[in-house]
Each structure stands twice: as structure tokens, then as C-alpha cells.
GROMACS .gro file of C-alpha atoms in nm:
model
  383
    1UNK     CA    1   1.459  -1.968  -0.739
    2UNK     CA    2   1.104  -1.847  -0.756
    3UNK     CA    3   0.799  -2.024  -0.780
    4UNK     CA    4   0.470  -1.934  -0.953
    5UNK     CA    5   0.162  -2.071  -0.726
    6UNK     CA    6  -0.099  -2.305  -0.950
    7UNK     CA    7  -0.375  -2.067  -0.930
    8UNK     CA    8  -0.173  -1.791  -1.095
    9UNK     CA    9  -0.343  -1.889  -1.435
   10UNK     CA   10  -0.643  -2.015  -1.329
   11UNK     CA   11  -0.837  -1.730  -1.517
   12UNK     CA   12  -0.768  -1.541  -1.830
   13UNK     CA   13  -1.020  -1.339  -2.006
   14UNK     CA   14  -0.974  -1.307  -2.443
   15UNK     CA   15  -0.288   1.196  -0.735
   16UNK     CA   16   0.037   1.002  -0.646
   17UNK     CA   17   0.150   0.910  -0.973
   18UNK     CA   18   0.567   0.998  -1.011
   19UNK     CA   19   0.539   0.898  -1.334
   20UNK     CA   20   0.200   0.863  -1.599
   21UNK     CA   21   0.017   0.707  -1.901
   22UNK     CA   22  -0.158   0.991  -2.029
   23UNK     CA   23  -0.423   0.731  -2.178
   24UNK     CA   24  -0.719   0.548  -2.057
   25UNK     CA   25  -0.688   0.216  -2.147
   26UNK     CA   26  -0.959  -0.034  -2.130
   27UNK     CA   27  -0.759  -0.270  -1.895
   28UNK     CA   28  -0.472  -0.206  -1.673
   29UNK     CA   29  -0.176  -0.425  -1.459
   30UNK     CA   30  -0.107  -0.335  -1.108
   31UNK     CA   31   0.241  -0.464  -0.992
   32UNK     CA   32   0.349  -0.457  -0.615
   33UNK     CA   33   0.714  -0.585  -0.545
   34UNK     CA   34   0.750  -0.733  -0.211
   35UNK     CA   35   1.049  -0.816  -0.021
   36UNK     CA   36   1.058  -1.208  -0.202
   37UNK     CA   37   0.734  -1.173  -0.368
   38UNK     CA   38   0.530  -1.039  -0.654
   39UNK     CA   39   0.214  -0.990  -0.672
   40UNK     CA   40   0.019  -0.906  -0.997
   41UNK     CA   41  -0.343  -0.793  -1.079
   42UNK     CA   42  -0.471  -0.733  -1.415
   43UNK     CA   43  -0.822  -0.513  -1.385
   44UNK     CA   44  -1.023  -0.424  -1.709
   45UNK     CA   45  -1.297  -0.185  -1.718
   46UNK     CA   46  -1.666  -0.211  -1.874
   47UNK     CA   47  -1.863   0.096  -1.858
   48UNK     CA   48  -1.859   0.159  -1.461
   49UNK     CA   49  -1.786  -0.241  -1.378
   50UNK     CA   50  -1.415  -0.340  -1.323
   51UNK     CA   51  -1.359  -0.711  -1.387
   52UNK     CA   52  -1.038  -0.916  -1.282
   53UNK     CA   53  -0.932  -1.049  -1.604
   54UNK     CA   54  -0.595  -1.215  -1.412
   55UNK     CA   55  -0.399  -1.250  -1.134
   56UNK     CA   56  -0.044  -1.403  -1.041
   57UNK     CA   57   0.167  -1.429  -0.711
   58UNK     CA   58   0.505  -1.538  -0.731
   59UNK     CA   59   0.750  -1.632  -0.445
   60UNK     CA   60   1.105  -1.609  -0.414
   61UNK     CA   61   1.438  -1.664  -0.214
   62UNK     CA   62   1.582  -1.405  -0.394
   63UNK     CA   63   1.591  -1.083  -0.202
   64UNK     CA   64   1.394  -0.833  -0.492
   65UNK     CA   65   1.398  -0.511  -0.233
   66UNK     CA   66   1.703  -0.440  -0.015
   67UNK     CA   67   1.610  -0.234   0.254
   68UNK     CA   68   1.880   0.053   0.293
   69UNK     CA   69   2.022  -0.032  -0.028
   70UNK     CA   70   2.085   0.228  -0.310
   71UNK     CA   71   1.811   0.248  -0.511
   72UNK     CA   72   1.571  -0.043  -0.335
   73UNK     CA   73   1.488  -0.200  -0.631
   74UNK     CA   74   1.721  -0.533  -0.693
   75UNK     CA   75   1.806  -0.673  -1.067
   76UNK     CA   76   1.643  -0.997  -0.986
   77UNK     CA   77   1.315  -0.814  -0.951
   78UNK     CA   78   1.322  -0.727  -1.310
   79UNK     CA   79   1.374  -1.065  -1.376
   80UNK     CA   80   1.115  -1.289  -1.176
   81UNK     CA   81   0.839  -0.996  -1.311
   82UNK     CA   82   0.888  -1.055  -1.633
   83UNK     CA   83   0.883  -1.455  -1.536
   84UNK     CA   84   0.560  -1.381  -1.394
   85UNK     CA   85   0.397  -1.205  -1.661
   86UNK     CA   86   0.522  -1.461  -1.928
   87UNK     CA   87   0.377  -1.766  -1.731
   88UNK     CA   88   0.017  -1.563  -1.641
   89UNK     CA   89  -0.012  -1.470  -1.998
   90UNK     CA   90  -0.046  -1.086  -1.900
   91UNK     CA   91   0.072  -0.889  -2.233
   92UNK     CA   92   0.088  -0.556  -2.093
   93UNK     CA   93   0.335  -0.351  -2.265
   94UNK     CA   94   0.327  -0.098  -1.935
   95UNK     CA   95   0.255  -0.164  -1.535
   96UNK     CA   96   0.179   0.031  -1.285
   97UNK     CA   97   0.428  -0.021  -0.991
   98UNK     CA   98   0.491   0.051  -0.631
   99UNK     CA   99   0.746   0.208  -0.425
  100UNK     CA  100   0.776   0.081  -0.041
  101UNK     CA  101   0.674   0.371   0.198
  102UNK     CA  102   1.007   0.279   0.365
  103UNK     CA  103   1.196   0.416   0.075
  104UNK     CA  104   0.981   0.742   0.076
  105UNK     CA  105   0.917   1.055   0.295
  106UNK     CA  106   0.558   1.144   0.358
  107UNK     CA  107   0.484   1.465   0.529
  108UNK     CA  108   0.208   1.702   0.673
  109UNK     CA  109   0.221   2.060   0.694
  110UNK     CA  110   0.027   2.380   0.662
  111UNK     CA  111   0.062   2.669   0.426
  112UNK     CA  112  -0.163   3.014   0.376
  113UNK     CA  113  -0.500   2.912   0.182
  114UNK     CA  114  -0.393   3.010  -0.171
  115UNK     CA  115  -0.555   2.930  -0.495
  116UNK     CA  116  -0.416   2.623  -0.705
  117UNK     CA  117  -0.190   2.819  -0.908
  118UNK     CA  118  -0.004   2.947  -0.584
  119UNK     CA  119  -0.022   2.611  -0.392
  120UNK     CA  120   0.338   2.434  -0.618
  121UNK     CA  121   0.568   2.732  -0.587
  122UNK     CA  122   0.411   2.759  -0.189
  123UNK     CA  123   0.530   2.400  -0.122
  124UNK     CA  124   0.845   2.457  -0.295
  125UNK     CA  125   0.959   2.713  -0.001
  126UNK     CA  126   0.841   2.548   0.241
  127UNK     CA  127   0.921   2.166   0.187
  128UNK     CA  128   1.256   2.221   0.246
  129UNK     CA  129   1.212   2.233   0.602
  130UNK     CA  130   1.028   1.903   0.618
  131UNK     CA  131   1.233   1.662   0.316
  132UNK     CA  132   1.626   1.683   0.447
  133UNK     CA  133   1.785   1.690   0.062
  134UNK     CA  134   1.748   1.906  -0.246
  135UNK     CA  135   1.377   1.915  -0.439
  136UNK     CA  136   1.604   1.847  -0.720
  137UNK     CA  137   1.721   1.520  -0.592
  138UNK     CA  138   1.384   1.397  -0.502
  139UNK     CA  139   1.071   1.361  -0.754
  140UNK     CA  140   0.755   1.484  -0.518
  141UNK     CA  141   0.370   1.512  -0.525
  142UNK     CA  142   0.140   1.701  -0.298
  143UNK     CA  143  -0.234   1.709  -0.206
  144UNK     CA  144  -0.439   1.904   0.005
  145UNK     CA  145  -0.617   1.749   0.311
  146UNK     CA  146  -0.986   1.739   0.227
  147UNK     CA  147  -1.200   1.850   0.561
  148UNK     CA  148  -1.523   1.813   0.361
  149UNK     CA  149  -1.453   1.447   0.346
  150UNK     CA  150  -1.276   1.379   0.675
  151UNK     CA  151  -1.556   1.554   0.895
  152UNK     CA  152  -1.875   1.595   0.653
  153UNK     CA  153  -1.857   1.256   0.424
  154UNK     CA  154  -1.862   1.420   0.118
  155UNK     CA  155  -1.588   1.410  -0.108
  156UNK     CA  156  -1.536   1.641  -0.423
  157UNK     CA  157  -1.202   1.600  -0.609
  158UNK     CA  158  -1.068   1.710  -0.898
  159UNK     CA  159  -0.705   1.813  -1.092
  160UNK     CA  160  -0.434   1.502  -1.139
  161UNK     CA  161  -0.155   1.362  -0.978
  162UNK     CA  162   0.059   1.655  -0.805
  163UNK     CA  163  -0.242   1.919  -0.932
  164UNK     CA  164  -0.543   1.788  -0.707
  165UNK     CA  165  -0.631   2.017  -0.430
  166UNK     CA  166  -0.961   1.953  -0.298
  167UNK     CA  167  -1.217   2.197  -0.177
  168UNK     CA  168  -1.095   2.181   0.245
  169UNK     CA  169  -1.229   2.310   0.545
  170UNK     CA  170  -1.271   2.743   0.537
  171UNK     CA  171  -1.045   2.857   0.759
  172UNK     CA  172  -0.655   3.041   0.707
  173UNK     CA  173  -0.463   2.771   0.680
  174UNK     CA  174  -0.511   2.448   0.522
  175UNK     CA  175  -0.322   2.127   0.577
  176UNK     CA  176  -0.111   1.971   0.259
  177UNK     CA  177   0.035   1.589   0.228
  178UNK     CA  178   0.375   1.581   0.065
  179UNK     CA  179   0.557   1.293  -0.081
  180UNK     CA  180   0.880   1.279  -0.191
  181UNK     CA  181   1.143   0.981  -0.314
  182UNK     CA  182   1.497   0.978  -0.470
  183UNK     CA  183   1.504   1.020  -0.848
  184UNK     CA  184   1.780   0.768  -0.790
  185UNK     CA  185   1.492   0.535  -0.634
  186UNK     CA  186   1.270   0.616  -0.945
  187UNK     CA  187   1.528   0.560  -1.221
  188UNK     CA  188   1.645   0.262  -1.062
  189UNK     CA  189   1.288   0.113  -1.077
  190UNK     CA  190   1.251   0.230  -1.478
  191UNK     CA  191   1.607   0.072  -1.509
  192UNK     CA  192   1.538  -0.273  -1.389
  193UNK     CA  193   1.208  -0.308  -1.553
  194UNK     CA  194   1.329  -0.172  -1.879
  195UNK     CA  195   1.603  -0.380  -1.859
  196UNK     CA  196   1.366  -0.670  -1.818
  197UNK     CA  197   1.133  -0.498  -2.131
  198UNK     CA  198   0.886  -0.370  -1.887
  199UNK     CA  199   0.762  -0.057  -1.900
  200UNK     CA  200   0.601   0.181  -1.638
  201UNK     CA  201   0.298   0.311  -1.698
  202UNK     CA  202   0.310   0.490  -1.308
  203UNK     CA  203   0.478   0.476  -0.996
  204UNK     CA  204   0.364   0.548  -0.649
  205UNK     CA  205   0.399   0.452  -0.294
  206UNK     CA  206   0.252   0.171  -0.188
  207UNK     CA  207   0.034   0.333   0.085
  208UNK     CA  208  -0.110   0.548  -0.181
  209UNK     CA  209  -0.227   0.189  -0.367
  210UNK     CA  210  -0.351   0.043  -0.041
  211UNK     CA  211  -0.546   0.327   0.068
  212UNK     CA  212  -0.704   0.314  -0.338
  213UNK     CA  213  -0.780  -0.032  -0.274
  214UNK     CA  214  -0.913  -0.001   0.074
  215UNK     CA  215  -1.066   0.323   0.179
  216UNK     CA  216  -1.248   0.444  -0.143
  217UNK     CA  217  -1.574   0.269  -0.012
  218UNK     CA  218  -1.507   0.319   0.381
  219UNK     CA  219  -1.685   0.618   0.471
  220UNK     CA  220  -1.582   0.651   0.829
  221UNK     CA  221  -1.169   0.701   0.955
  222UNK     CA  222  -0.996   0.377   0.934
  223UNK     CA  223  -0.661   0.223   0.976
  224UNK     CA  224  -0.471   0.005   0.767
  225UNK     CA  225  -0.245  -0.221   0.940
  226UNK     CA  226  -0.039  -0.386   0.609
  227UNK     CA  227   0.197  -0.614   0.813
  228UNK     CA  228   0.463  -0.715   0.542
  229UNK     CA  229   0.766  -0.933   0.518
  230UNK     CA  230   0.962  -0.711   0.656
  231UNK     CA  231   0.789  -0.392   0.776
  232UNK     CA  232   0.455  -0.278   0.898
  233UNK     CA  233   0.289   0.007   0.744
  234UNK     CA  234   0.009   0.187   0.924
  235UNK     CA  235  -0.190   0.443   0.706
  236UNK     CA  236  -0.497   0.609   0.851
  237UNK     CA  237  -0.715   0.767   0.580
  238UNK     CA  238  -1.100   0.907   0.488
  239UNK     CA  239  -1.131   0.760   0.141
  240UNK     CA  240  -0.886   0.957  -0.095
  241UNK     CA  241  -0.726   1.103   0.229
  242UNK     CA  242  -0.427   0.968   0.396
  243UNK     CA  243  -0.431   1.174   0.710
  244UNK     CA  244  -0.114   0.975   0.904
  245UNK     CA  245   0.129   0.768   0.719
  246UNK     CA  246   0.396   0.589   0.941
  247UNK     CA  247   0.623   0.270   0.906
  248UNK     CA  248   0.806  -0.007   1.155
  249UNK     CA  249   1.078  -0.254   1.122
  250UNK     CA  250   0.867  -0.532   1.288
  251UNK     CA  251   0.645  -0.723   1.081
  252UNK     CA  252   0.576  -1.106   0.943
  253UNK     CA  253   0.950  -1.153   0.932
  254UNK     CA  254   1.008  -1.017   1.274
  255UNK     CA  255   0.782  -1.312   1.413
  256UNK     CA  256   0.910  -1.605   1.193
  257UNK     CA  257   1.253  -1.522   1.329
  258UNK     CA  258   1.133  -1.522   1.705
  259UNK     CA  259   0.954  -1.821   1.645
  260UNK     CA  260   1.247  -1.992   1.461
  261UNK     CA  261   1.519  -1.899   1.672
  262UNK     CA  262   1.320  -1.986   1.993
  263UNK     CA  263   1.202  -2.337   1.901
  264UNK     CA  264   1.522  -2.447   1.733
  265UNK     CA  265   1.364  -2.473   1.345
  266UNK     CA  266   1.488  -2.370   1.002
  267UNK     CA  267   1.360  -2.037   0.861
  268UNK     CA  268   1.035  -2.217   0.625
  269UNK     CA  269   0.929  -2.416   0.957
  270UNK     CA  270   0.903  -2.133   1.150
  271UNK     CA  271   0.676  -1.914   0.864
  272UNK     CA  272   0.464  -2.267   0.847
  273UNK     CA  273   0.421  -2.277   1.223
  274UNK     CA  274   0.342  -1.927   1.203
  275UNK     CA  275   0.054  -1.948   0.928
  276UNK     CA  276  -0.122  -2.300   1.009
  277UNK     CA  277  -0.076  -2.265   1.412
  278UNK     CA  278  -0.147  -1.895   1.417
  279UNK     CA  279  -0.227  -1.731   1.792
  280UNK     CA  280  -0.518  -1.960   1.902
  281UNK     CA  281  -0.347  -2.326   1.831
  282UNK     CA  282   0.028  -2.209   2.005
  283UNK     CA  283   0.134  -2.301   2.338
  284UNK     CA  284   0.234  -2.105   2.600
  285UNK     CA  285   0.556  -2.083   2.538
  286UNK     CA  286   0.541  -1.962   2.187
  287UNK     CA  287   0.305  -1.697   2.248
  288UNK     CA  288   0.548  -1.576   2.482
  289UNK     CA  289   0.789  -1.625   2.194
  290UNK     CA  290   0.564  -1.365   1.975
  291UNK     CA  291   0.457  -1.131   2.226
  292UNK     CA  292   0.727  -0.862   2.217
  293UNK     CA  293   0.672  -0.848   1.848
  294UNK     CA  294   0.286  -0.845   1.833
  295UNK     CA  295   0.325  -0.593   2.183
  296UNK     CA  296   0.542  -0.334   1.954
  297UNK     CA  297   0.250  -0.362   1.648
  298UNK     CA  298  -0.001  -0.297   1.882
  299UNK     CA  299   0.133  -0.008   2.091
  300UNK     CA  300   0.203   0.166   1.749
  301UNK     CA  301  -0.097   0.160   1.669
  302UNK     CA  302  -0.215   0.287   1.991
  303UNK     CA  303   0.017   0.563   1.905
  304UNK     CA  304  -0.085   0.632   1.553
  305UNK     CA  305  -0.468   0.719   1.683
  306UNK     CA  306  -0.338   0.932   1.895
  307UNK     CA  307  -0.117   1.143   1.645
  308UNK     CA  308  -0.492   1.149   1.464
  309UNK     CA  309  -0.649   1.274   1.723
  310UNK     CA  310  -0.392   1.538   1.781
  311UNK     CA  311  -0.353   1.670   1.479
  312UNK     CA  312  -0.732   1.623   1.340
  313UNK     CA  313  -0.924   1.756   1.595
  314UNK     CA  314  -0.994   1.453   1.812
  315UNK     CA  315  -1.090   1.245   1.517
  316UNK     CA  316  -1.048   0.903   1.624
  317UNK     CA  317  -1.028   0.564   1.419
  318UNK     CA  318  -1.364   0.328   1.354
  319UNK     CA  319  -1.161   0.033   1.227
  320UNK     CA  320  -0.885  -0.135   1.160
  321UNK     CA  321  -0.810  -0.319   0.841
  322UNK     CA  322  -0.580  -0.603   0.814
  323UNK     CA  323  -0.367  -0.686   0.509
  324UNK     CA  324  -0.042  -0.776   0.410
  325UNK     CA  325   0.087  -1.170   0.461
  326UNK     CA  326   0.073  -1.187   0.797
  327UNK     CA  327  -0.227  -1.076   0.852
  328UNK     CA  328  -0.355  -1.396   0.744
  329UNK     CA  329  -0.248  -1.573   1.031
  330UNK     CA  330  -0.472  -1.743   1.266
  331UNK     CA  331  -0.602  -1.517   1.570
  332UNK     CA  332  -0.437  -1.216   1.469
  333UNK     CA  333  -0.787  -1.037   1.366
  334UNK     CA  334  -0.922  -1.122   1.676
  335UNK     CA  335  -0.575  -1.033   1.885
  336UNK     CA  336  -0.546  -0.655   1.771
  337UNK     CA  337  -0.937  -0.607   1.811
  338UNK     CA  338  -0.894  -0.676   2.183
  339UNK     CA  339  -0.550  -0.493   2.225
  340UNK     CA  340  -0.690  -0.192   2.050
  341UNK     CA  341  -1.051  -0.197   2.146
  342UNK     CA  342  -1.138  -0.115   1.803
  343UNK     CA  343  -1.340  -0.301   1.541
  344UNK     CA  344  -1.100  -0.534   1.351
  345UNK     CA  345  -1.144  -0.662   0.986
  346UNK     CA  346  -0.966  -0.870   0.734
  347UNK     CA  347  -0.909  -0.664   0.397
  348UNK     CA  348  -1.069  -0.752   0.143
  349UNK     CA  349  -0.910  -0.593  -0.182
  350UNK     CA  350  -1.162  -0.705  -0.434
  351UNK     CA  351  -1.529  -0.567  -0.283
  352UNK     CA  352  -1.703  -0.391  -0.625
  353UNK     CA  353  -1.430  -0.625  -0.879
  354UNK     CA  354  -1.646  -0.884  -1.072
  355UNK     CA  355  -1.487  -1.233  -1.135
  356UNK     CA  356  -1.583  -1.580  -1.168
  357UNK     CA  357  -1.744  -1.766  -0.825
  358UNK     CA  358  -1.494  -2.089  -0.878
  359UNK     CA  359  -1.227  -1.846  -0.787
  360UNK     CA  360  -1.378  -1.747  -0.433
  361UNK     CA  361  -1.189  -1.955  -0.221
  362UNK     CA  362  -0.870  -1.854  -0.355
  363UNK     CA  363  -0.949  -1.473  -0.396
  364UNK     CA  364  -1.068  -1.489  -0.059
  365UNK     CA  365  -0.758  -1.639   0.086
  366UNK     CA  366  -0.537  -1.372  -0.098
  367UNK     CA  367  -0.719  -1.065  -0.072
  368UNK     CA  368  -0.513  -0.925   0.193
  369UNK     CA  369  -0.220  -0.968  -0.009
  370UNK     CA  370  -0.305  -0.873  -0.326
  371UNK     CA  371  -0.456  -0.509  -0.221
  372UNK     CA  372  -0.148  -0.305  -0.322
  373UNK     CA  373  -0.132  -0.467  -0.674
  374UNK     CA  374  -0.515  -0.369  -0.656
  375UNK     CA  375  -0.526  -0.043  -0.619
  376UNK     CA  376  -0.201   0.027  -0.899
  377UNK     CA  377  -0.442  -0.130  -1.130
  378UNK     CA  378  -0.737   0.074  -1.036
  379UNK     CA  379  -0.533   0.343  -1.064
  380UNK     CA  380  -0.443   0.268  -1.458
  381UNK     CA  381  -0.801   0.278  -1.505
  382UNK     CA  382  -0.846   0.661  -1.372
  383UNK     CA  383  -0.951   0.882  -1.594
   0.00000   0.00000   0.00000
């Protein structure tokens, strides 16, 4: 059973990529598949101005990723998407989707410094020891760690998905980010879609599309908390660099359950006490309920800043950015600022992307949520 919210139609206008539309089209979909969700964000371009031409979220009891499951991807996904795209009125023939970061391996490593041509056939001998199957069996893409940007603010980038080194710090070595998923992950997604007449214009991992969405404009090291249905992604980046990539089993779902199982209610009381109480309207004995859960969020992020500052030369985080479903919830914001002692913000997905005011209130509400779908659809308006 899924359910298209009211606003999904309420406006209609008349790198990392595993697989790519060599055009540049004029408009673009962005389509991020959630555990019982879909979220979809159509993105035109007019000379430098993008414009959000449409938007839909749809909800679901259908499980449309299974977690540990061959090939992620469920056959009901294919199904509610194309649902979703009939009843928003988005006639894409091709969408750009996105592959949870729990279904892919992201590593760091360093190789010689080595000119562009040299850098594929480096990573090929040495990835091996980082990515525990075959190169064969997996479909990969690299990029080196840009210094100029993390420590100097300037950013200069150039090449394509899998070919875009940027100029790094001068010194022996250099530091490249691999990432690698099943090409039975990757057919599974075209097989689903195309069995649902949906094609893919490109495929990534979802922290690639956050960090798109998210980071381009922040010019100072931040973190990404993305608390999902059912895990927690934490993604540290300087825009286009993701510098520490990491993911939990505890997220939104984690703290409905508590909260469910602990006050005797059904599964959809529990995720409406959750949302409309939040942290600041709960008693006592449900924040105890939620504290384990909110105490393992916060010490991994206490642990992620201090892989950064390990690895990147004492480089520590500015701020933290909220986003995912539960990060919507009341107190939250204000909870991890004080846990962490660093500065805490909501995301908001659509800073720079021009739309009508009468949407504000909703856009506002859903920002958070709709970031992933954001940045696919940015990124099928690259160049």
C-alpha cells in the first residue's frame, strides 16, 4: 500500500556516477529509494539558475530496500516509482538513482603521486587490499583527495566520474577515495526499474548525492548526520570532498521501536509520538526510553571527528548538518549541538533552487528529506 502525500503535485512547470547520460539535458529527475519511501525531485536548469519544476514523496509499508538482501533493491520499488512518477506528472524517460552507502564500500588510501594516466591501473593493484572480492565483481570509482580545498578553500576540479583527480597538496603521496558496489547490486537496480520502464540515467551512493546537495556551498569541514529509517550515515566532507564516510544500524527506526515497545503502542503510534512530541515535550521516562539510541548517534559522531582529525592533520569539524526523517524531530537539533559541542543545523537541500513562495512551508518542512533526491538531480544537470 503506498500513499502519495497531497503536496506531491502541488507544482508543475510546462565523479560518482556507476553508470551515465552522456547528455546535458535542460532538466533532470533525482530519485532516492528509502527503506518505505521515495522521494523524487525534478530540477531544470536556466542559464546558471536551477528551478524546481516538481517534487513527490511517497510512503509505503512495503519494504522497497532489504538490508542484507541480494541485490538491495526490492521489485516493489520498481513499482511504487513508477506510481509516483505517473501521479506527479514527471515524464522523464531516465532518473538518476541512489545506492544506500550500506550496500557499498568506501575507502581511503594512499598511492605514489602519479599523473592521471597512471592513477586507474595504480588503484587497480592496490584496491585489492582494501575491497575483500574481485574488481571484476564490483563496478568502482575513485577520486583524489583535494588538499587545496580541504586546507586553502579553493577548489579546482576537473575530468568525470572515475577520471577526476584534482590538483592535491605537493607532497609524495597523495590520498585517493575509492568506491566500490556489486555489479549484482547495480544490475539489480537497472532490472527493477527497467522492468517498471524506468530508465537510469546514473547511479551513485547516496552519500555522494548528499554531500552534492549539502557541502557545495559550505566552505568550512562539516558533518552530515542523515539519520534514516533504518541507518545513520555520517559523511564529513569540504565541498566536493568526502574525507570520512561511515554508517550505523541505529537510526529513526531504532527509536520508534524503543519508544513503541516501551510504552506498549503499535508501530505508527510510536513514529507519531516520536515526530509531534520530539525531545523537549517527552517525559522522563521516555527520554530514558531514547537515550541509549540517541547516546550511540552521538558517541559516533564523537568518533568520526576524531578519525578526521587523525587522518587530516588535526582538521576538525565546524558543523553539523541534520537531514534524513528523523532529523525533523523536535529537540534533536538542539540535543546533538550540546552532546557534541559543535554548531548544529537543520539541512536545508534547496539553498540557490528557485521555486514558487506558496510552497515555503512545505519545502521547508521537507528539506531534510528530500536532499539525496537533490543532489541526483543536480547531478543530471553537470556538464
Amino acid at each position: 500500500r503506498s500513499t502519495l502525500f497531497p503536496y506531491t503535485t502541488l507544482f508543475r512547470s510546462g565523479s560518482w556516477r556507476f553508470f551515465k547520460n552522456l547528455s546535458c539535458p535542460h532538466s533532470a529527475v533525482g530519485v532516492d529509494i528509502g527503506s518505505q519511501s521515495i522521494k523524487l525531485i525534478e530540477l531544470s536548469r536556466k542559464n546558471d539558475r536551477l528551478i524546481l519544476t516538481n517534487y513527490a514523496y511517497a510512503k509505503t509499508d512495503e519494504s522497497l530496500v532489504k538490508i542484507g538482501a541480494p541485490g538491495v533493491l526490492s521489485d516493489m520499488a520498481g513499482k511504487v516509482l513508477s506510481k509516483s512518477l505517473e501521479a506527479s506528472k514527471i515524464k522523464a524517460k531516465e532518473v538518476n538513482v541512489a545506492v544506500p552507502s550500506f550496500s557499498s564500500l568506501v575507502t581511503v588510501f594512499e598511492i605514489p603521486r602519479m599523473s592521471e594516466k597512471e592513477i586507474d591501473q595504480a588503484i587497480r593493484v592496490e584496491a585489492p587490499k582494501y575491497i575483500p572480492v574481485r574488481l571484476s565483481d564490483v563496478v568502482y570509482g575513485w577520486q583524489i583527495i583535494d588538499y587545496s580545498t580541504i586546507f586553502d578553500g579553493n577548489t579546482k576540479q576537473k575530468g568525470q566520474f572515475a577520471k577526476a583527480p584534482i590538483e592535491a597538496k605537493r607532497s609524495e603521496r597523495m590520498k585517493v577515495l575509492v568506491v566500490a558496489i556489486m555489479r549484482e547490486i547495480s544490475n539489480k537496480y537497472e532490472k527493477v526499474l527497467g522492468n517498471a520502464g524506468i530508465g537510469i540515467g546514473s547511479l551513485e551512493i547516496d552519500s555522494f548525492s548528499l554531500s552534492r546537495a549539502l557541502l557545495s556551498r559550505e566552505s568550512e569541514c562539516s558533518l552530515i548526520l542523515d539519520i534514516g529509517h533504518r541507518v545513520t550515515n555520517l559523511i564529513v566532507g569540504v565541498k566536493s570532498n568526502i574525507l570520512v564516510n561511515r554508517t550505523i544500524d541505529v537510526a529513526g527506526e531504532s527509536m520508534t521501536g524503543v519508544l513503541g515497545k516501551g510504552l506498549g503502542v503499535d508501530e505508527r503510534r510510536a513514529e507519531q509520538l516520536k515526530m509531534q512530541k520530539g525531545l523537549q515535550n517527552i517525559s522522563q521516562g521516555e527520554q530514558g526510553l531514547l537515550a541509549p539510541i540517541l547516546g550511540v548517534i552521538v558517541q559516533e559522531v564523537k568518533k568520526t571527528v576524531d578519525v578526521l582529525k587523525e587522518e587530516y592533520d588535526g582538521l576538525s569539524v565546524k558543523k553539523i548538518i541534520l537531514s534524513g526523517g528523523s532529523s525533523r524531530m523536535i529537540g534533536l537539533r538542539e540535543f546533538i549541538e550540546q552532546e557534541s559541542g559543535i554548531e548544529t543545523t537543520i539541512a536545508n537541500s534547496l539553498i540557490g533552487i528557485e521555486y514558487p513562495s506558496k510552497l515555503n512551508d512545505n519545502l521547508k518542512e521537507q528539506s531534510p528529506v528530500l536532499a539525496t533526491a537533490v543532489g541526483l538531480a543536480m547531478l543530471g544537470l553537470k556538464d
